[in-house]
Tab-separated table of C-alpha atoms in Angstrom:
chain	number	residue	atom	x	y	z
A	177	UNK	CA	129.055	111.953	47.670
A	178	UNK	CA	131.272	109.851	45.413
A	179	UNK	CA	131.595	106.119	46.216
A	180	UNK	CA	135.338	106.548	46.885
A	181	UNK	CA	134.828	109.433	49.306
A	182	UNK	CA	131.968	107.532	50.968
A	183	UNK	CA	134.161	104.484	51.443
A	184	UNK	CA	137.050	106.635	52.835
A	185	UNK	CA	134.701	108.351	55.287
A	186	UNK	CA	133.297	105.079	56.662
A	187	UNK	CA	136.743	103.493	57.063
A	188	UNK	CA	138.164	106.607	58.764
A	189	UNK	CA	135.229	106.984	61.128
A	190	UNK	CA	135.416	103.242	61.818
A	191	UNK	CA	139.057	103.509	62.782
A	192	UNK	CA	138.442	106.341	65.244
A	193	UNK	CA	135.446	104.522	66.706
A	194	UNK	CA	137.422	101.273	66.987
A	195	UNK	CA	139.865	103.075	69.284
A	196	UNK	CA	137.142	104.789	71.340
A	197	UNK	CA	135.091	101.626	71.802
A	198	UNK	CA	138.055	99.408	72.709
A	199	UNK	CA	139.439	101.758	75.383
A	200	UNK	CA	136.127	102.887	76.824
A	201	UNK	CA	132.926	103.040	74.763
A	202	UNK	CA	130.474	105.497	73.236
A	203	UNK	CA	131.785	105.353	69.651
A	204	UNK	CA	128.342	104.515	68.261
A	205	UNK	CA	127.361	108.150	68.915
A	206	UNK	CA	129.597	108.932	65.936
A	207	UNK	CA	128.776	106.013	63.654
A	208	UNK	CA	124.947	106.088	63.968
A	209	UNK	CA	124.601	109.723	62.804
A	210	UNK	CA	127.019	109.078	59.925
A	211	UNK	CA	125.029	106.058	58.731
A	212	UNK	CA	121.770	108.013	58.950
A	213	UNK	CA	123.396	110.926	57.088
A	214	UNK	CA	124.329	108.493	54.298
A	215	UNK	CA	120.651	107.620	53.866
A	216	UNK	CA	119.926	104.677	56.139
A	217	UNK	CA	116.797	104.659	58.248
A	218	UNK	CA	117.238	104.423	62.050
A	219	UNK	CA	116.638	100.615	62.427
A	220	UNK	CA	118.999	99.801	59.531
A	221	UNK	CA	121.678	102.182	60.850
A	222	UNK	CA	121.283	100.498	64.287
A	223	UNK	CA	121.759	97.054	62.822
A	224	UNK	CA	124.508	97.989	60.347
A	225	UNK	CA	126.527	99.582	63.135
A	226	UNK	CA	126.852	96.194	64.819
A	227	UNK	CA	128.617	94.550	61.864
A	228	UNK	CA	131.684	96.727	62.535
A	229	UNK	CA	131.314	96.259	66.309
A	230	UNK	CA	131.537	92.509	65.798
A	231	UNK	CA	134.850	92.689	63.899
A	232	UNK	CA	136.229	95.318	66.262
A	233	UNK	CA	135.743	93.075	69.274
A	234	UNK	CA	137.299	90.077	67.560
A	235	UNK	CA	140.519	92.002	66.793
A	236	UNK	CA	140.494	93.726	70.187
A	237	UNK	CA	140.398	90.330	71.930
A	238	UNK	CA	143.296	89.136	69.740
A	239	UNK	CA	145.208	92.319	70.588
A	240	UNK	CA	144.708	91.853	74.311
A	241	UNK	CA	145.772	88.213	74.173
A	242	UNK	CA	148.925	89.153	72.199
A	243	UNK	CA	149.872	91.316	75.189
A	244	UNK	CA	149.354	88.465	77.635
A	245	UNK	CA	145.921	89.516	78.950
A	246	UNK	CA	143.873	86.342	79.381
A	247	UNK	CA	140.139	86.073	78.969
A	248	UNK	CA	138.454	85.561	82.330
A	249	UNK	CA	135.920	82.727	82.718
A	250	UNK	CA	133.343	85.224	84.022
A	251	UNK	CA	133.379	86.814	80.570
A	252	UNK	CA	131.377	83.913	79.125
A	253	UNK	CA	128.773	83.973	81.908
A	254	UNK	CA	128.321	87.731	81.522
A	255	UNK	CA	128.163	87.333	77.769
A	256	UNK	CA	125.257	84.873	78.020
A	257	UNK	CA	123.446	87.176	80.482
A	258	UNK	CA	123.883	90.162	78.213
A	259	UNK	CA	122.859	88.079	75.172
A	260	UNK	CA	119.500	87.205	76.759
A	261	UNK	CA	118.926	90.845	77.670
A	262	UNK	CA	119.944	92.049	74.207
A	263	UNK	CA	117.431	89.811	72.514
A	264	UNK	CA	114.691	91.351	74.614
A	265	UNK	CA	116.021	94.848	73.877
A	266	UNK	CA	116.154	94.203	70.134
A	267	UNK	CA	112.596	92.883	69.912
A	268	UNK	CA	110.456	95.027	72.189
A	269	UNK	CA	109.759	98.744	72.517
A	270	UNK	CA	110.625	100.889	75.540
A	271	UNK	CA	107.562	102.302	77.353
A	272	UNK	CA	109.417	105.301	78.713
A	273	UNK	CA	109.988	108.206	76.278
A	274	UNK	CA	113.438	108.255	74.687
A	275	UNK	CA	114.168	111.741	76.001
A	276	UNK	CA	113.310	110.784	79.606
A	277	UNK	CA	115.269	107.554	79.418
A	278	UNK	CA	118.346	109.297	78.009
A	279	UNK	CA	118.289	111.987	80.733
A	280	UNK	CA	117.971	109.377	83.496
A	281	UNK	CA	120.952	107.497	82.052
A	282	UNK	CA	122.947	110.746	81.719
A	283	UNK	CA	122.461	111.521	85.428
A	284	UNK	CA	123.438	107.952	86.396
A	285	UNK	CA	126.600	108.044	84.296
A	286	UNK	CA	127.691	111.413	85.754
A	287	UNK	CA	127.032	110.121	89.251
A	288	UNK	CA	129.131	107.010	88.653
A	289	UNK	CA	132.031	108.939	87.104
A	290	UNK	CA	131.898	111.184	90.179
A	291	UNK	CA	132.401	108.103	92.322
A	292	UNK	CA	135.374	107.084	90.169
A	293	UNK	CA	137.022	110.448	90.608
A	294	UNK	CA	136.325	111.093	94.285
A	295	UNK	CA	136.099	107.566	95.771
A	296	UNK	CA	138.220	107.096	98.891
A	297	UNK	CA	141.309	104.870	99.032
A	298	UNK	CA	140.501	101.258	99.801
A	299	UNK	CA	142.242	98.532	101.701
A	300	UNK	CA	143.984	95.648	99.923
A	301	UNK	CA	140.987	93.361	100.643
A	302	UNK	CA	138.633	95.868	99.033
A	303	UNK	CA	140.856	96.214	95.997
A	304	UNK	CA	140.931	92.442	95.333
A	305	UNK	CA	138.738	91.235	92.476
A	306	UNK	CA	135.254	90.007	93.444
A	307	UNK	CA	134.201	87.395	90.983
A	308	UNK	CA	132.336	84.892	93.142
A	309	UNK	CA	129.357	84.721	95.486
A	310	UNK	CA	126.971	87.710	95.577
A	311	UNK	CA	129.224	89.776	93.348
A	312	UNK	CA	129.029	87.183	90.593
A	313	UNK	CA	125.236	87.241	90.716
A	314	UNK	CA	125.129	91.006	90.944
A	315	UNK	CA	127.218	91.328	87.805
A	316	UNK	CA	125.020	88.806	85.977
A	317	UNK	CA	121.929	90.844	86.755
A	318	UNK	CA	123.690	94.082	85.775
A	319	UNK	CA	124.795	92.679	82.480
A	320	UNK	CA	121.310	91.375	81.741
A	321	UNK	CA	119.940	94.907	81.971
A	322	UNK	CA	122.961	96.366	80.136
A	323	UNK	CA	122.171	93.794	77.409
A	324	UNK	CA	118.601	95.083	77.159
A	325	UNK	CA	119.938	98.611	76.715
A	326	UNK	CA	122.549	97.409	74.203
A	327	UNK	CA	119.884	95.570	72.231
A	328	UNK	CA	117.970	98.817	71.875
A	329	UNK	CA	120.632	101.417	71.307
A	330	UNK	CA	124.218	100.103	71.617
A	331	UNK	CA	125.698	103.587	72.073
A	332	UNK	CA	127.387	103.749	75.512
A	333	UNK	CA	127.019	100.042	76.274
A	334	UNK	CA	130.792	99.577	76.640
A	335	UNK	CA	130.979	102.411	79.180
A	336	UNK	CA	128.161	100.850	81.260
A	337	UNK	CA	129.961	97.447	81.170
A	338	UNK	CA	133.236	98.982	82.339
A	339	UNK	CA	131.550	100.870	85.164
A	340	UNK	CA	129.724	97.741	86.327
A	341	UNK	CA	132.861	95.610	86.282
A	342	UNK	CA	134.852	98.285	88.088
A	343	UNK	CA	132.350	98.847	90.909
A	344	UNK	CA	130.841	95.436	91.323
A	345	UNK	CA	133.795	93.162	90.578
A	346	UNK	CA	136.741	95.462	91.333
A	347	UNK	CA	138.442	94.625	88.037
A	348	UNK	CA	141.298	96.740	86.740
A	349	UNK	CA	140.189	98.961	83.857
A	350	UNK	CA	142.545	97.245	81.419
A	351	UNK	CA	141.059	93.821	82.341
A	352	UNK	CA	137.508	95.194	82.119
A	353	UNK	CA	138.214	96.009	78.474
A	354	UNK	CA	138.919	92.336	77.793
A	355	UNK	CA	135.745	91.213	79.502
A	356	UNK	CA	133.814	93.927	77.756
A	357	UNK	CA	135.093	92.843	74.378
A	358	UNK	CA	134.221	89.160	74.908
A	359	UNK	CA	130.783	89.987	76.316
A	360	UNK	CA	129.981	92.394	73.517
A	361	UNK	CA	131.140	89.903	70.937
A	362	UNK	CA	128.720	87.269	72.261
A	363	UNK	CA	125.624	89.438	72.384
A	364	UNK	CA	126.405	91.289	69.155
A	365	UNK	CA	126.244	87.958	67.258
A	366	UNK	CA	122.697	87.471	68.575
A	367	UNK	CA	121.493	91.021	67.895
A	368	UNK	CA	122.966	90.940	64.414
A	369	UNK	CA	120.834	87.889	63.657
A	370	UNK	CA	117.738	89.760	64.761
A	371	UNK	CA	118.489	92.760	62.545
A	372	UNK	CA	119.426	90.483	59.649
A	373	UNK	CA	116.180	88.461	59.894
A	374	UNK	CA	114.196	91.689	59.932
A	375	UNK	CA	116.095	93.026	56.901
A	376	UNK	CA	117.761	95.878	58.775
A	377	UNK	CA	121.402	95.475	57.663
A	378	UNK	CA	123.381	97.230	54.993
A	379	UNK	CA	126.390	94.986	54.469
A	380	UNK	CA	128.263	97.412	52.206
A	381	UNK	CA	128.409	100.208	54.779
A	382	UNK	CA	128.840	97.762	57.669
A	383	UNK	CA	131.860	96.007	56.117
A	384	UNK	CA	133.527	99.290	55.173
A	385	UNK	CA	133.273	100.500	58.720
A	386	UNK	CA	134.420	97.057	59.906
A	387	UNK	CA	137.762	97.552	58.125
A	388	UNK	CA	138.464	100.695	60.157
A	389	UNK	CA	137.033	99.452	63.447
A	390	UNK	CA	138.896	96.157	63.287
A	391	UNK	CA	142.152	97.987	62.742
A	392	UNK	CA	141.367	100.526	65.476
A	393	UNK	CA	140.370	97.754	67.878
A	394	UNK	CA	143.646	95.820	67.325
A	395	UNK	CA	145.927	98.819	67.749
A	396	UNK	CA	144.190	100.378	70.714
A	397	UNK	CA	143.889	97.123	72.650
A	398	UNK	CA	147.634	96.645	72.561
A	399	UNK	CA	148.317	100.319	73.234
A	400	UNK	CA	145.977	100.473	76.269
A	401	UNK	CA	147.740	97.543	77.935
A	402	UNK	CA	151.049	99.408	77.613
A	403	UNK	CA	149.545	102.660	78.936
A	404	UNK	CA	147.876	101.026	81.911
A	405	UNK	CA	144.865	101.816	84.099
A	406	UNK	CA	145.597	105.535	84.590
A	407	UNK	CA	145.278	106.278	80.895
A	408	UNK	CA	142.170	104.076	80.437
A	409	UNK	CA	140.503	105.752	83.464
A	410	UNK	CA	141.161	109.259	82.037
A	411	UNK	CA	139.832	108.185	78.602
A	412	UNK	CA	136.776	106.578	80.236
A	413	UNK	CA	135.902	109.639	82.309
A	414	UNK	CA	136.166	111.849	79.249
A	415	UNK	CA	133.857	109.602	77.213
A	416	UNK	CA	131.342	109.296	80.074
A	417	UNK	CA	131.083	113.094	80.247
A	418	UNK	CA	130.717	113.406	76.447
A	419	UNK	CA	128.044	110.654	76.390
A	420	UNK	CA	126.129	112.202	79.291
A	421	UNK	CA	126.088	115.621	77.727
A	422	UNK	CA	124.876	114.139	74.410
A	423	UNK	CA	122.149	112.048	76.132
A	424	UNK	CA	120.881	115.107	78.107
A	425	UNK	CA	120.849	117.725	75.411
A	426	UNK	CA	120.470	115.771	72.113
C-alpha cells in the first residue's frame, strides 16, 4: 500500500470511528483490525489506537461545551476510578480465556440493551439524576472495573460507561457522552504512558488516525446535542448489538 493511500485510509477510518465513539462507543473494533492489517502486532495496535482516542475526547469535550453542555463534577471522580482500574488492566493478564470473557460480556450487553428497550416508565423521582450517596459509590466501583476492561482491550468501553451512567446515575444519554469523554480522557493518558514506556506505540499511525478522530469527535459531539437523547439511544442500541455479535462470534 502506498504511503498516501495508507494515510488516507487511517484518516478516513479515524473520522468514522470518532463519530461512533463520541455518540456511543465500539469504534475500536474497526481501528484495531486496521492497525493489525497494516503490520502492527497486537500490543502495539492496542497502544497506538489510544493516541487517536485521546485527541478524539479532547475535541469531543470542546464540542459539547460549545453547545452549552457542562462537565459534571462526578466526571473527575469517575475518571480517577477508571484510571486506577486501567493501570491494572494494562499491566496484568486476564486469567479467563479471551473467548469466554468476550461471550460473557456479549450476553451482559444484550441483557442491558434489552432493559433499555423494554424498561417500564418511571416516576419523576426515579428519572431524576442520582449522583450522591450509594449511587455515587456504585458508579465509582463500576468505573473501576470498566477501567480494568478498558486497560486491557478498550473496544466497547464507551458503551459500558454509557450503560452504567444511564442505569446507576439516571443521566440523560447526551450528558453521559460528556462524562464518558472526560473519564476516558483521564484514563487514556495513563494507559498511553504504560504502552509508551513498554515501547508499544506507533506515533505515525496514531497521529494520522488522530486527525480523523479529532474531527469526527468535534462534529458528532455538537450534532448529538442537537439530535437529543432519542437519536443517541438508537445509535447506542445499534452499536451494542454489533459489539455483542462481534464478541460472541469473533
